[in-house]
PDB file of C-alpha atoms in Angstrom:
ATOM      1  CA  UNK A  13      13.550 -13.116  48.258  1.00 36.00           C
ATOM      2  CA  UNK A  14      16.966 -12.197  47.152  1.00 38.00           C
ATOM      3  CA  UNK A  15      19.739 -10.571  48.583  1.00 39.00           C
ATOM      4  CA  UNK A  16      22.306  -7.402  47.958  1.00 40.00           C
ATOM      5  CA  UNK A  17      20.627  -4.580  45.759  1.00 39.00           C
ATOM      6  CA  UNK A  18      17.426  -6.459  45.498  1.00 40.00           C
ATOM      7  CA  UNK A  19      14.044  -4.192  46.936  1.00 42.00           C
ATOM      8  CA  UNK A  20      12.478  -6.319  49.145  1.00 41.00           C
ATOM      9  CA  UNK A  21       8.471  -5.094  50.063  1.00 39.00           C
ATOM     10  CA  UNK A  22       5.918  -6.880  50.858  1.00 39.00           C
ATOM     11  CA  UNK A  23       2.508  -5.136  49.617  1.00 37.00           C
ATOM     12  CA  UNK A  24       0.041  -6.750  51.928  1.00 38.00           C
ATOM     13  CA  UNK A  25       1.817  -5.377  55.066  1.00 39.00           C
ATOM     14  CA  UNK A  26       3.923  -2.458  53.794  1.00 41.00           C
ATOM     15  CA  UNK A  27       0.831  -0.661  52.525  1.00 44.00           C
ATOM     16  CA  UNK A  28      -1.784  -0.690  55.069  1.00 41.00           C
ATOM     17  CA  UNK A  29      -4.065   2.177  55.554  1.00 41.00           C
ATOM     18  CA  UNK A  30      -4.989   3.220  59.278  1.00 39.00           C
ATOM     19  CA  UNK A  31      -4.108   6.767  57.995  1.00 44.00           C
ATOM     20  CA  UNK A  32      -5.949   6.483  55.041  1.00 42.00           C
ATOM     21  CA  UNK A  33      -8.015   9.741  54.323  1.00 45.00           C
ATOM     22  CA  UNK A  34     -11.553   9.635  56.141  1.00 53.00           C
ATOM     23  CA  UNK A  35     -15.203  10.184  54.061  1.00 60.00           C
ATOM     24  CA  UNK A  36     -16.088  14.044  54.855  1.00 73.00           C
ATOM     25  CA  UNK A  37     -18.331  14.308  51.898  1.00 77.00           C
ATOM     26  CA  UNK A  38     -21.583  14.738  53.316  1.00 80.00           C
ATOM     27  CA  UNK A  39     -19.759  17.142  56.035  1.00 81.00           C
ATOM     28  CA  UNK A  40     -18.476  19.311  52.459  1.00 83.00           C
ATOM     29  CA  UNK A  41     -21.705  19.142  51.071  1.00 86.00           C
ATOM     30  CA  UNK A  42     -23.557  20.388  53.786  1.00 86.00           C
ATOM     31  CA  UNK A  43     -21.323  22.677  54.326  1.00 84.00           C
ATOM     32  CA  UNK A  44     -20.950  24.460  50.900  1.00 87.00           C
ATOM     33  CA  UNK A  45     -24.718  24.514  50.757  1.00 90.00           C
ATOM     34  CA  UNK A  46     -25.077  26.724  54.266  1.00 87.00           C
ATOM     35  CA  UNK A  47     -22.065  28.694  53.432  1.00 85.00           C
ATOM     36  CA  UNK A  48     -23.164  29.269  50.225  1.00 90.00           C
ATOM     37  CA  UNK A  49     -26.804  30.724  51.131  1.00 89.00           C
ATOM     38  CA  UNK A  50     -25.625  32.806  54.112  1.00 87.00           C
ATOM     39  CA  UNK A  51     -22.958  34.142  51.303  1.00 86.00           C
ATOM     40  CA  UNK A  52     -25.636  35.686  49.827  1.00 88.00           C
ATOM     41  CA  UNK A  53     -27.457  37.071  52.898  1.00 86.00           C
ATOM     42  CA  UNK A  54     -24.776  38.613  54.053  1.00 83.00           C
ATOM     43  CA  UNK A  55     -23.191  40.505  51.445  1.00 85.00           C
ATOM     44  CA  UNK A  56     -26.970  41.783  50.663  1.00 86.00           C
ATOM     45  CA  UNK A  57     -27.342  42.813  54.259  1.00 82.00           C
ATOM     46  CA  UNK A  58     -23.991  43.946  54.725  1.00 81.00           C
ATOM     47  CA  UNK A  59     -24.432  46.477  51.927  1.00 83.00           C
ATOM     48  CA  UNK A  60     -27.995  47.308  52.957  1.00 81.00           C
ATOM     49  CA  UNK A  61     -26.680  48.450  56.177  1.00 77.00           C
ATOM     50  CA  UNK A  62     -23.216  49.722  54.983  1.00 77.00           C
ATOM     51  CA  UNK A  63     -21.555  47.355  57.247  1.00 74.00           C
ATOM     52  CA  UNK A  64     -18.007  47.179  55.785  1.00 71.00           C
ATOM     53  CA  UNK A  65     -17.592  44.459  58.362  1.00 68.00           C
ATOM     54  CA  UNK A  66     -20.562  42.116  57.245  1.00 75.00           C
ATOM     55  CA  UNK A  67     -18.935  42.553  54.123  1.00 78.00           C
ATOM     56  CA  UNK A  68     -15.582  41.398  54.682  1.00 72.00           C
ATOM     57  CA  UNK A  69     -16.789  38.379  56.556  1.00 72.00           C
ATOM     58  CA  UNK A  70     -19.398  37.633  53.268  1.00 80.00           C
ATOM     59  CA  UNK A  71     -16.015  37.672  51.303  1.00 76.00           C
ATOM     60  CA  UNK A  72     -14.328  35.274  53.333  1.00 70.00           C
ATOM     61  CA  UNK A  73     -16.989  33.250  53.799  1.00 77.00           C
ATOM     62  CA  UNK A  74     -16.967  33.086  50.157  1.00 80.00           C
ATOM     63  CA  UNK A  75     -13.591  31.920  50.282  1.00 74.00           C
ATOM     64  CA  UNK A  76     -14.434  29.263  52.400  1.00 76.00           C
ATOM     65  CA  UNK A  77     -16.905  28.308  49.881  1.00 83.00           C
ATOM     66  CA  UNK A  78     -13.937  27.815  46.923  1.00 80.00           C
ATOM     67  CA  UNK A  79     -11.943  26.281  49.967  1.00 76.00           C
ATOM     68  CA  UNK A  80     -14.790  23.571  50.962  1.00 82.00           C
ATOM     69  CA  UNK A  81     -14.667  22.755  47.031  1.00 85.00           C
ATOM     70  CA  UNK A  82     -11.508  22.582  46.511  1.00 81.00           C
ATOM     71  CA  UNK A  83     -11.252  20.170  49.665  1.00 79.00           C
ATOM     72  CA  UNK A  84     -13.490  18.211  48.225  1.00 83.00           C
ATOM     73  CA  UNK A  85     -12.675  17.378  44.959  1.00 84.00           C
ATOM     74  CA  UNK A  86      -8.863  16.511  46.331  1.00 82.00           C
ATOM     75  CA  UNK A  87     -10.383  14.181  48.941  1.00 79.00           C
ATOM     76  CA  UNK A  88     -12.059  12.836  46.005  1.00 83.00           C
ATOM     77  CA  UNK A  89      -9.303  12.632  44.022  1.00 84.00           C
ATOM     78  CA  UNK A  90      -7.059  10.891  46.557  1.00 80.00           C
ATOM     79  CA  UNK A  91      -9.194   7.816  45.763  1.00 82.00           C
ATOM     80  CA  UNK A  92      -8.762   7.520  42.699  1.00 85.00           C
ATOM     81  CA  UNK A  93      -6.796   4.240  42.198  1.00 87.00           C
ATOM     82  CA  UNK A  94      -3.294   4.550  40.687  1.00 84.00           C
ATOM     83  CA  UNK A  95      -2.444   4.289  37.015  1.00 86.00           C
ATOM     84  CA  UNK A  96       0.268   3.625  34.389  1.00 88.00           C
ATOM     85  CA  UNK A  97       1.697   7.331  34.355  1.00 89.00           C
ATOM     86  CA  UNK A  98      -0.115   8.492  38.195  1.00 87.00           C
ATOM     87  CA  UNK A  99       1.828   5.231  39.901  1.00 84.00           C
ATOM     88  CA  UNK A 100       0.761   7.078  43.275  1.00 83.00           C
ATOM     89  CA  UNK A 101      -2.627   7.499  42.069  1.00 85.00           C
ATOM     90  CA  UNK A 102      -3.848  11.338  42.718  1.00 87.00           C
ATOM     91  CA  UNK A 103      -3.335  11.364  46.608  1.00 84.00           C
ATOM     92  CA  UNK A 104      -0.725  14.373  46.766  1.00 87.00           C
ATOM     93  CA  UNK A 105      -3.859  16.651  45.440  1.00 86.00           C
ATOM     94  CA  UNK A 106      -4.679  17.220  48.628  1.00 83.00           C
ATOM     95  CA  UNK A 107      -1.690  18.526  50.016  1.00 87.00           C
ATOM     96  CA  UNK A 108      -1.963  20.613  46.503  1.00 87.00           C
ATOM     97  CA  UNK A 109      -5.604  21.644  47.875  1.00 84.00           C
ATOM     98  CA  UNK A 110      -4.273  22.660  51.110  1.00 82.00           C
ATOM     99  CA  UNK A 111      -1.755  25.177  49.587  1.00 87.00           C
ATOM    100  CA  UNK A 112      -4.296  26.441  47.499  1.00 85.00           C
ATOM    101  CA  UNK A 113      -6.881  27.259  50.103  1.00 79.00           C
ATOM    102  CA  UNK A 114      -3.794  29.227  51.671  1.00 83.00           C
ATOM    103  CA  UNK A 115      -3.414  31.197  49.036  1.00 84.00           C
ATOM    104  CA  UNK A 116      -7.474  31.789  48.458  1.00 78.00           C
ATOM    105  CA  UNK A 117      -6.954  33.338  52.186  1.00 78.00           C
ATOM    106  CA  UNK A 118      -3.971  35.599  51.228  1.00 83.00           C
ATOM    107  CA  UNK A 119      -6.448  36.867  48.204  1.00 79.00           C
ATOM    108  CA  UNK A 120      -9.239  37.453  50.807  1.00 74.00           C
ATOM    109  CA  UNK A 121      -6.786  39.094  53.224  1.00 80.00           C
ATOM    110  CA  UNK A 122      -5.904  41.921  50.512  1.00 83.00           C
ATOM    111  CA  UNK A 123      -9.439  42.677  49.237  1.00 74.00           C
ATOM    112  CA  UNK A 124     -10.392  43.014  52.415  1.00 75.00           C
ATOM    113  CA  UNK A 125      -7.993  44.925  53.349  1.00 82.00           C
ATOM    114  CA  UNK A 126      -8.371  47.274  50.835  1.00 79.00           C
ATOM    115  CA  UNK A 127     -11.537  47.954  50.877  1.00 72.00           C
ATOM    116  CA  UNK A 128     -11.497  48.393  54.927  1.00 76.00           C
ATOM    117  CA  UNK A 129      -8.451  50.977  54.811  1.00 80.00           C
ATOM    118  CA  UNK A 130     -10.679  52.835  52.310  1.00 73.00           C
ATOM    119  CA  UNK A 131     -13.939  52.959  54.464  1.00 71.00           C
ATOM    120  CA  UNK A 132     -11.361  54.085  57.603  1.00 76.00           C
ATOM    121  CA  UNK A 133     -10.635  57.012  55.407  1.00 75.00           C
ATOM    122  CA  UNK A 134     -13.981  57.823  54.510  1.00 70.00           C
ATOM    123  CA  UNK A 135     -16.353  56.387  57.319  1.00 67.00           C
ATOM    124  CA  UNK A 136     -20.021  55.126  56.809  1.00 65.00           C
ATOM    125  CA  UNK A 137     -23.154  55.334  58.575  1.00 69.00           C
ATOM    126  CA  UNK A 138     -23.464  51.488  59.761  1.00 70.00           C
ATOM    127  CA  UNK A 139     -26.599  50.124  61.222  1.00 76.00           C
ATOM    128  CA  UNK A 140     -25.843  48.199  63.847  1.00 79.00           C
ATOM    129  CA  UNK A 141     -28.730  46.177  64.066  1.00 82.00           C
ATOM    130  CA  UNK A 142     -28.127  44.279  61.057  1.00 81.00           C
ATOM    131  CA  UNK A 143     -24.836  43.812  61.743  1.00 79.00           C
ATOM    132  CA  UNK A 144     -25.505  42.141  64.883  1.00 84.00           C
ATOM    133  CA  UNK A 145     -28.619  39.903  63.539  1.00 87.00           C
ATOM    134  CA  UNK A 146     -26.948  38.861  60.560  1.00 84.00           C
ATOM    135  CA  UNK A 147     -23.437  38.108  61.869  1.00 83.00           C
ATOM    136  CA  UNK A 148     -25.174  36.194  65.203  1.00 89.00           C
ATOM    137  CA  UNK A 149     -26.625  33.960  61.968  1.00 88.00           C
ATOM    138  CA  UNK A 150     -23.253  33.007  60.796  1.00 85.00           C
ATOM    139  CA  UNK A 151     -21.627  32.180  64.047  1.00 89.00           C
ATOM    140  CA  UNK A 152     -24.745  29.469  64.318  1.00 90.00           C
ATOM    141  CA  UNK A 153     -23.632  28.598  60.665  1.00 88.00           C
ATOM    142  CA  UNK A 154     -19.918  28.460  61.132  1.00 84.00           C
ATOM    143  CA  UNK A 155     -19.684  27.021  64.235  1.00 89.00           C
ATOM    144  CA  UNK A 156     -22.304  24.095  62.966  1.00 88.00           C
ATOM    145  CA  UNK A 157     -20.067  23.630  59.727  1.00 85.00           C
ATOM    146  CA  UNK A 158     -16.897  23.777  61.524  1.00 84.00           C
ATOM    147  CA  UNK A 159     -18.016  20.704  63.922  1.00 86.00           C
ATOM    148  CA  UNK A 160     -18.641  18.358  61.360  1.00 82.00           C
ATOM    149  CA  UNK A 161     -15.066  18.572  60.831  1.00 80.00           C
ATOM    150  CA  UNK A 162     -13.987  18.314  63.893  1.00 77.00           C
ATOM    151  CA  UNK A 163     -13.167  14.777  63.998  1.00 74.00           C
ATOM    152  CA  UNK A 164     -10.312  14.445  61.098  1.00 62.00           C
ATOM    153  CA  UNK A 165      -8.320  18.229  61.599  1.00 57.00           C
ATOM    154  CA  UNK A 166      -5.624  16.836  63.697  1.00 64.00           C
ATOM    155  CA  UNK A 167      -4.948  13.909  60.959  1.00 65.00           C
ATOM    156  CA  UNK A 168      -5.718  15.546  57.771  1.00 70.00           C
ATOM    157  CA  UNK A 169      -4.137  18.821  57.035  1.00 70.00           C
ATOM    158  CA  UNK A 170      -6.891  19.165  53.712  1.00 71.00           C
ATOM    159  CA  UNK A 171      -9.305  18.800  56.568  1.00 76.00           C
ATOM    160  CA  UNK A 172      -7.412  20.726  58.902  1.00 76.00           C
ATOM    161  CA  UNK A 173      -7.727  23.110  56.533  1.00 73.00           C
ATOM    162  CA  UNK A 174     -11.543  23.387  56.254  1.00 76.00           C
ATOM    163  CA  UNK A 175     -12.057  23.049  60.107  1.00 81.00           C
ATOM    164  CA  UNK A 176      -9.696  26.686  60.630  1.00 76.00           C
ATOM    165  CA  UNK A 177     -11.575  28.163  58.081  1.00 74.00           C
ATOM    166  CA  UNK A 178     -14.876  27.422  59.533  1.00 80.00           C
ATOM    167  CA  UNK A 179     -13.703  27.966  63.254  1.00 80.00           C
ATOM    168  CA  UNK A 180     -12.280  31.286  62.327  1.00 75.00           C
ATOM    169  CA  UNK A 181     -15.065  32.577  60.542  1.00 77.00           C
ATOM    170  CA  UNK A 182     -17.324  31.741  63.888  1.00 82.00           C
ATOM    171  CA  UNK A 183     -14.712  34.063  65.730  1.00 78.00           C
ATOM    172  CA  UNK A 184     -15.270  36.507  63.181  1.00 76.00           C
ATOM    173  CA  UNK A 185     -19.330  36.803  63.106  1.00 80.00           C
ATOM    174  CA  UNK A 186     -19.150  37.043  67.013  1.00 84.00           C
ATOM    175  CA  UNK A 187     -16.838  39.911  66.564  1.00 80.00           C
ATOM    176  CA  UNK A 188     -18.862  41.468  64.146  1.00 81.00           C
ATOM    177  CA  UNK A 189     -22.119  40.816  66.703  1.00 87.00           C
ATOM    178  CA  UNK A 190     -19.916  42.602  69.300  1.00 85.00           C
ATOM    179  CA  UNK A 191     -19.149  44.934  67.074  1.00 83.00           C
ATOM    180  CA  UNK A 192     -22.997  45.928  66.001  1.00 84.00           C
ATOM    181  CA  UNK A 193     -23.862  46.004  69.278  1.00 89.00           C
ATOM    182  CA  UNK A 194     -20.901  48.660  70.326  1.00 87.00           C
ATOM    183  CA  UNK A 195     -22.193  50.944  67.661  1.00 84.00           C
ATOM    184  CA  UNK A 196     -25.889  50.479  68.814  1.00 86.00           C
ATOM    185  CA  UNK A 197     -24.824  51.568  72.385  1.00 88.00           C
ATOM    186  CA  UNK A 198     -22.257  54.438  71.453  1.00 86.00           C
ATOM    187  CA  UNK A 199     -23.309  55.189  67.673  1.00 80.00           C
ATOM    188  CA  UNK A 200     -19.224  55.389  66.875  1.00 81.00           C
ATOM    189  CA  UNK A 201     -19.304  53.830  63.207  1.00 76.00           C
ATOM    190  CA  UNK A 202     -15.674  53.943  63.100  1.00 80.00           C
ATOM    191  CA  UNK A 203     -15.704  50.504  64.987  1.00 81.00           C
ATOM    192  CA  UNK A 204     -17.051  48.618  61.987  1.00 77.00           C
ATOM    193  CA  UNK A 205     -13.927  49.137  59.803  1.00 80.00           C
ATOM    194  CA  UNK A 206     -11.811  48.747  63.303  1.00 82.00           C
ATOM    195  CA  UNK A 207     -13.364  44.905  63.841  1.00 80.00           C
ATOM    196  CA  UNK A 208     -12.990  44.669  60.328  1.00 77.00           C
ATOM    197  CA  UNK A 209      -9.029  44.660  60.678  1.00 84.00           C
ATOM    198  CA  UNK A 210      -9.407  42.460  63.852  1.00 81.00           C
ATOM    199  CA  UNK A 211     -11.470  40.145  61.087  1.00 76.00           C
ATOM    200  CA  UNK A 212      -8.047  40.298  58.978  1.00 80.00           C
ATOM    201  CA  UNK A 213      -5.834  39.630  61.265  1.00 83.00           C
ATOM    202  CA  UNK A 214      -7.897  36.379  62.808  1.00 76.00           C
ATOM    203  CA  UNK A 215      -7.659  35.212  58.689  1.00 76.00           C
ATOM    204  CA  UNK A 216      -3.793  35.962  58.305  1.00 83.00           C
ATOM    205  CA  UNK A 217      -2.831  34.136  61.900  1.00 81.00           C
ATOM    206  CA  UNK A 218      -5.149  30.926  60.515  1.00 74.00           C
ATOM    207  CA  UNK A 219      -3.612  31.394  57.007  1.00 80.00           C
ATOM    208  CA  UNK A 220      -0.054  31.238  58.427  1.00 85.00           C
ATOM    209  CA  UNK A 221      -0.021  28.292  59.806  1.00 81.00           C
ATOM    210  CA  UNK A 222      -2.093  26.624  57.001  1.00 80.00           C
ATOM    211  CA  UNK A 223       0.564  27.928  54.695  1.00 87.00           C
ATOM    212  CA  UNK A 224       3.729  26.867  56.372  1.00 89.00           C
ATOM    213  CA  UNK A 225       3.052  23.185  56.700  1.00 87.00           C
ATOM    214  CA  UNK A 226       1.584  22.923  53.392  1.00 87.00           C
ATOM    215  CA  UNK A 227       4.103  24.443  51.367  1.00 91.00           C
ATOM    216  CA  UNK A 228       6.936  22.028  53.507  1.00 91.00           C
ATOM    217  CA  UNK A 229       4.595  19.259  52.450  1.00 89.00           C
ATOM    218  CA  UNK A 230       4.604  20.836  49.250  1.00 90.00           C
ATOM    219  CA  UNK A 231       8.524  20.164  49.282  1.00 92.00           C
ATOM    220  CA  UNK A 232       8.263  16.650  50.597  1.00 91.00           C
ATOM    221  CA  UNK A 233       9.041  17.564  54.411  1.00 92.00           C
ATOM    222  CA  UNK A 234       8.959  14.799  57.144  1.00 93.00           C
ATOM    223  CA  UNK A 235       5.458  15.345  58.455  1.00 89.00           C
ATOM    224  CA  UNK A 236       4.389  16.751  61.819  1.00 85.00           C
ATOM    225  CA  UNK A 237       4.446  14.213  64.251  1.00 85.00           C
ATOM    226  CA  UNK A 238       7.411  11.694  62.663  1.00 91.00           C
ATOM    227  CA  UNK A 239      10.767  12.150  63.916  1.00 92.00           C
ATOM    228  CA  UNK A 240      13.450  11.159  61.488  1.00 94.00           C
ATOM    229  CA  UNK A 241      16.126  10.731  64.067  1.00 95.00           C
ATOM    230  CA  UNK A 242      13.577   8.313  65.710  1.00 94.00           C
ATOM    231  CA  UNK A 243      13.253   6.237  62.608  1.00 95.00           C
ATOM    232  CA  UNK A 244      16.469   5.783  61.936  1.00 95.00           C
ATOM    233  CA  UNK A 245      17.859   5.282  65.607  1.00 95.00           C
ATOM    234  CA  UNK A 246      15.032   2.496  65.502  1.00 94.00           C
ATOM    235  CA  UNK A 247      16.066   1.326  62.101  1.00 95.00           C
ATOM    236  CA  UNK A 248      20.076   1.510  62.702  1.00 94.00           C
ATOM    237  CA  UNK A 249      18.760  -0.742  66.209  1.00 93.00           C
ATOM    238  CA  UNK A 250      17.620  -3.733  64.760  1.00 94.00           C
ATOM    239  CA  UNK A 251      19.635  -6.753  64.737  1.00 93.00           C
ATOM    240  CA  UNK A 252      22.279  -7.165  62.224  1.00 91.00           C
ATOM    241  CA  UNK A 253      22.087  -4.045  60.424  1.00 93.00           C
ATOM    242  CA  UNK A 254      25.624  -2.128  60.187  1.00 91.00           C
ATOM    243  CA  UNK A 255      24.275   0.902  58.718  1.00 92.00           C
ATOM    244  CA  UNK A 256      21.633   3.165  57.753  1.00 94.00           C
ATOM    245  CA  UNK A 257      21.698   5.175  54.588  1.00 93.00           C
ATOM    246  CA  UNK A 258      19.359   7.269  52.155  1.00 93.00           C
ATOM    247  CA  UNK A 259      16.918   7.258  54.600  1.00 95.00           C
ATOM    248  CA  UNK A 260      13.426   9.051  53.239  1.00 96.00           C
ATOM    249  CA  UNK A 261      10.573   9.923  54.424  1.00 95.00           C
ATOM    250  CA  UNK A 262       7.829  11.882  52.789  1.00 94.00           C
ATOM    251  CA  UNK A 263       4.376  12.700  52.397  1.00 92.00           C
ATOM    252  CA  UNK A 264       2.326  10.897  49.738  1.00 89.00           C
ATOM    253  CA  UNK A 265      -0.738  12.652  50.849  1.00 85.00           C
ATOM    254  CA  UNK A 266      -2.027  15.067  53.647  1.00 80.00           C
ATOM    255  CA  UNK A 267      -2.645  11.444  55.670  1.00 80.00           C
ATOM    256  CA  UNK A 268      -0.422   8.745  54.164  1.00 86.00           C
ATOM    257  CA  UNK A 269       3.274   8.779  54.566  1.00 91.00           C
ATOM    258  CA  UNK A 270       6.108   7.324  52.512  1.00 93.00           C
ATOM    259  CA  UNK A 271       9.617   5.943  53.273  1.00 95.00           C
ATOM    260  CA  UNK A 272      12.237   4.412  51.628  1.00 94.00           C
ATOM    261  CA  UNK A 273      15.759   3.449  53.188  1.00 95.00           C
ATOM    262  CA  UNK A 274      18.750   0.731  53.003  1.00 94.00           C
ATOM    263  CA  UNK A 275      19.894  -1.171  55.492  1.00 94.00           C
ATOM    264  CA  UNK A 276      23.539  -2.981  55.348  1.00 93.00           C
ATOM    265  CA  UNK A 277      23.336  -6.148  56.789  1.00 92.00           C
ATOM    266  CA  UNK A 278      26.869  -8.023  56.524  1.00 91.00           C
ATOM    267  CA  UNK A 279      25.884 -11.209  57.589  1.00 87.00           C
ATOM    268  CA  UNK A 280      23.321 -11.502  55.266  1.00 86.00           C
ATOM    269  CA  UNK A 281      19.398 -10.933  54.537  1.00 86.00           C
ATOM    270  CA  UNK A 282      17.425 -12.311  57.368  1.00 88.00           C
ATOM    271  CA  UNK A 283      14.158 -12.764  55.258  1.00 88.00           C
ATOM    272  CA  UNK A 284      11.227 -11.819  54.501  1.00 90.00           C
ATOM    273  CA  UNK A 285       9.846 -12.033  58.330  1.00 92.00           C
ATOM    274  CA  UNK A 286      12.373  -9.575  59.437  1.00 92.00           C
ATOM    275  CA  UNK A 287      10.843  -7.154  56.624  1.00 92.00           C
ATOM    276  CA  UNK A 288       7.142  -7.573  57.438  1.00 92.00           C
ATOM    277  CA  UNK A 289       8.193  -6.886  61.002  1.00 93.00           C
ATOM    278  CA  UNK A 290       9.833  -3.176  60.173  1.00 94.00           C
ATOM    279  CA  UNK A 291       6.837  -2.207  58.158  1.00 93.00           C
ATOM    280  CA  UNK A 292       4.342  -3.181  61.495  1.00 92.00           C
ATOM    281  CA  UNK A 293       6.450  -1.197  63.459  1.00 93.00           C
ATOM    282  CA  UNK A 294       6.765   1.957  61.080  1.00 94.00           C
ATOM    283  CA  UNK A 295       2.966   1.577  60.718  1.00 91.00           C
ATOM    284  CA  UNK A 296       2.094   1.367  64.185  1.00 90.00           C
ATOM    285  CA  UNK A 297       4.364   3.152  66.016  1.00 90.00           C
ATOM    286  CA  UNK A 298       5.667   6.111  63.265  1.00 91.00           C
ATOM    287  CA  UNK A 299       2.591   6.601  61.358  1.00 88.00           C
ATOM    288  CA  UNK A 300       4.608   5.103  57.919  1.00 92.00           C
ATOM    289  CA  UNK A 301       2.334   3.450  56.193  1.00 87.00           C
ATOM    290  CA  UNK A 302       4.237   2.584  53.042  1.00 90.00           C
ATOM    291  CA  UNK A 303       7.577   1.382  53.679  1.00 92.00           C
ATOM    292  CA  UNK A 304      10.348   0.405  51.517  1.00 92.00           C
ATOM    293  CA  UNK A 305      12.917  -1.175  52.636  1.00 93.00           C
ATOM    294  CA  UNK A 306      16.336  -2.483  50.618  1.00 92.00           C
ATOM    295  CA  UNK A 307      18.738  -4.979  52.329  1.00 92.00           C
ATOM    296  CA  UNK A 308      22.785  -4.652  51.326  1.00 91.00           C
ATOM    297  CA  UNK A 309      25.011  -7.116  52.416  1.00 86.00           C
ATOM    298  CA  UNK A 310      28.771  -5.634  51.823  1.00 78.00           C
ATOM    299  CA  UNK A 311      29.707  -2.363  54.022  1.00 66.00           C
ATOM    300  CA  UNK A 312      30.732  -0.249  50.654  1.00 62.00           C
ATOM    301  CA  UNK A 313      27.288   0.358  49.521  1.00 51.00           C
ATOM    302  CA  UNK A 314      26.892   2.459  52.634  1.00 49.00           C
ATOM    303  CA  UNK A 315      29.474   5.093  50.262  1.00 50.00           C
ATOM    304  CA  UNK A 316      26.546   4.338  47.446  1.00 50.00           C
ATOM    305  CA  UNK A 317      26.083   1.472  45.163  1.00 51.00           C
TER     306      UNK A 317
END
């Protein structure tokens, strides 16, 4: 192992994979399969009963559908091992997946708006039966779907991603129950398109967040949870380093995390021990499971060499 410029990385610790991305295909599958059904019986039953509410929530329910596929085939994709031209393999997909599901919401959001601020202008006779039947279905549905993701939504923002979606549309078939049930007691159909704007507003305050940390993923931010002053006042600690400079850090996926950085050592590379020892430590203790480290011996490449 060489000194000055030289990138010194070794694989077998630098890239292990405690964060690697969890399987959550059966969870999709089953999930796309019950979404897809109640889909259907809900936008029939919502139109049955003129239930602009039942409605809405059939539309983002089938949003959730494109959202659970979408999530899928980029948790697939993240396996898929690297290649001459993909050198990271296809892992960033699902930080690409995440985005897009935000932006299947913000679609959703506007059709359902829409179509709600047209039924406020012109109300409908609603049967409130059906609404409250059909919607206490889906919160069994959503609520079942949105468990079996449970597990992975704090580590995984693709799977983050699927769990809000699920969770939110439970919120919104027990508002719609609530909702069916208010016009049963008081016959005032003007609450259906009234819960259905409560129903948009649950979607947008999900979608917001979904959107923000995707899109700084999308631009390569220092994930949630990993503190770059950290790293580097840990870094910039060690024994005989001078100086810390072009310090990176970066998602390669929504669960793996990149870094790269030099370290100016005057007194000379301290081997390869001394390397294997950062990487255990960004691993374990930063969640920076591929770590790059390059060891420069004179002061001036601090000014870049």
């Amino acid at each position: 192992m060489g000194q000055g410029h030289s990138h010194d990385h070794d694989h077998q610790h630098g890239h292990g994979h405690a964060h690697a991305p969890a399987d959550f295909g059966r969870a999709f599958l089953i999930g796309i399969i019950l979404n897809t059904a109640f889909v259907v019986i809900e936008a029939g039953y919502g139109w049955i009963a003129g239930s602009m509410a039942l409605i809405a929530d059939a539309g983002h329910n089938l949003s959730d559908v494109l959202s659970l596929l979408l999530a899928w085939g980029a948790s697939v994709a993240a396996k898929r091992p690297p290649s001459e031209r993909f050198t990271y393999g296809f892992k960033s997909s699902t930080i690409l997946a995440a985005l897009a599901n935000a932006g299947l919401l913000l679609v959703a959001i506007g059709a359902i708006l829409f179509e709600t601020l047209h039924r406020i202008a012109e109300p409908a006779v609603v049967q409130g039966k059906t609404m409250a039947i059909v919607a206490g279905i889906g919160i069994l549905i959503n609520t079942g779907t949105a468990l079996l993701f449970l597990k992975g939504r704090h580590d995984d923002l693709n799977i983050r991603g699927a769990f809000l979606h699920m969770a939110a549309d439970a919120l919104v078939s027990l508002g719609v129950v609530i909702a069916g049930i208010a016009i049963i007691i008081t016959g005032a159909h003007w609450i259906d398109p009234l819960v259905s704007l409560l129903i948009v507003a649950v979607i947008a305050w999900g979608t917001w967040g979904l959107l923000k940390d995707s899109v700084a993923m999308s631009l390569l931010a220092v994930p949630k949870g990993i503190s770059e002053k950290q790293v580097r006042a840990y870094l910039a600690g060690l024994p005989g380093v001078d100086a810390v400079h072009d310090l990176h850090i970066w998602p390669m996926s929504t669960t793996e995390t990149a870094l790269t950085a030099h370290l100016v050592m005057p007194d000379g590379h301290p081997g390869d021990k001394f390397l294997r020892d950062i990487q255990d430590e960004l691993e374990h203790h930063h969640r920076i499971g591929h770590a790059t480290v390059q060891v420069e011996t004179t002061r001036d490449c601090a000014l870049g060499c």
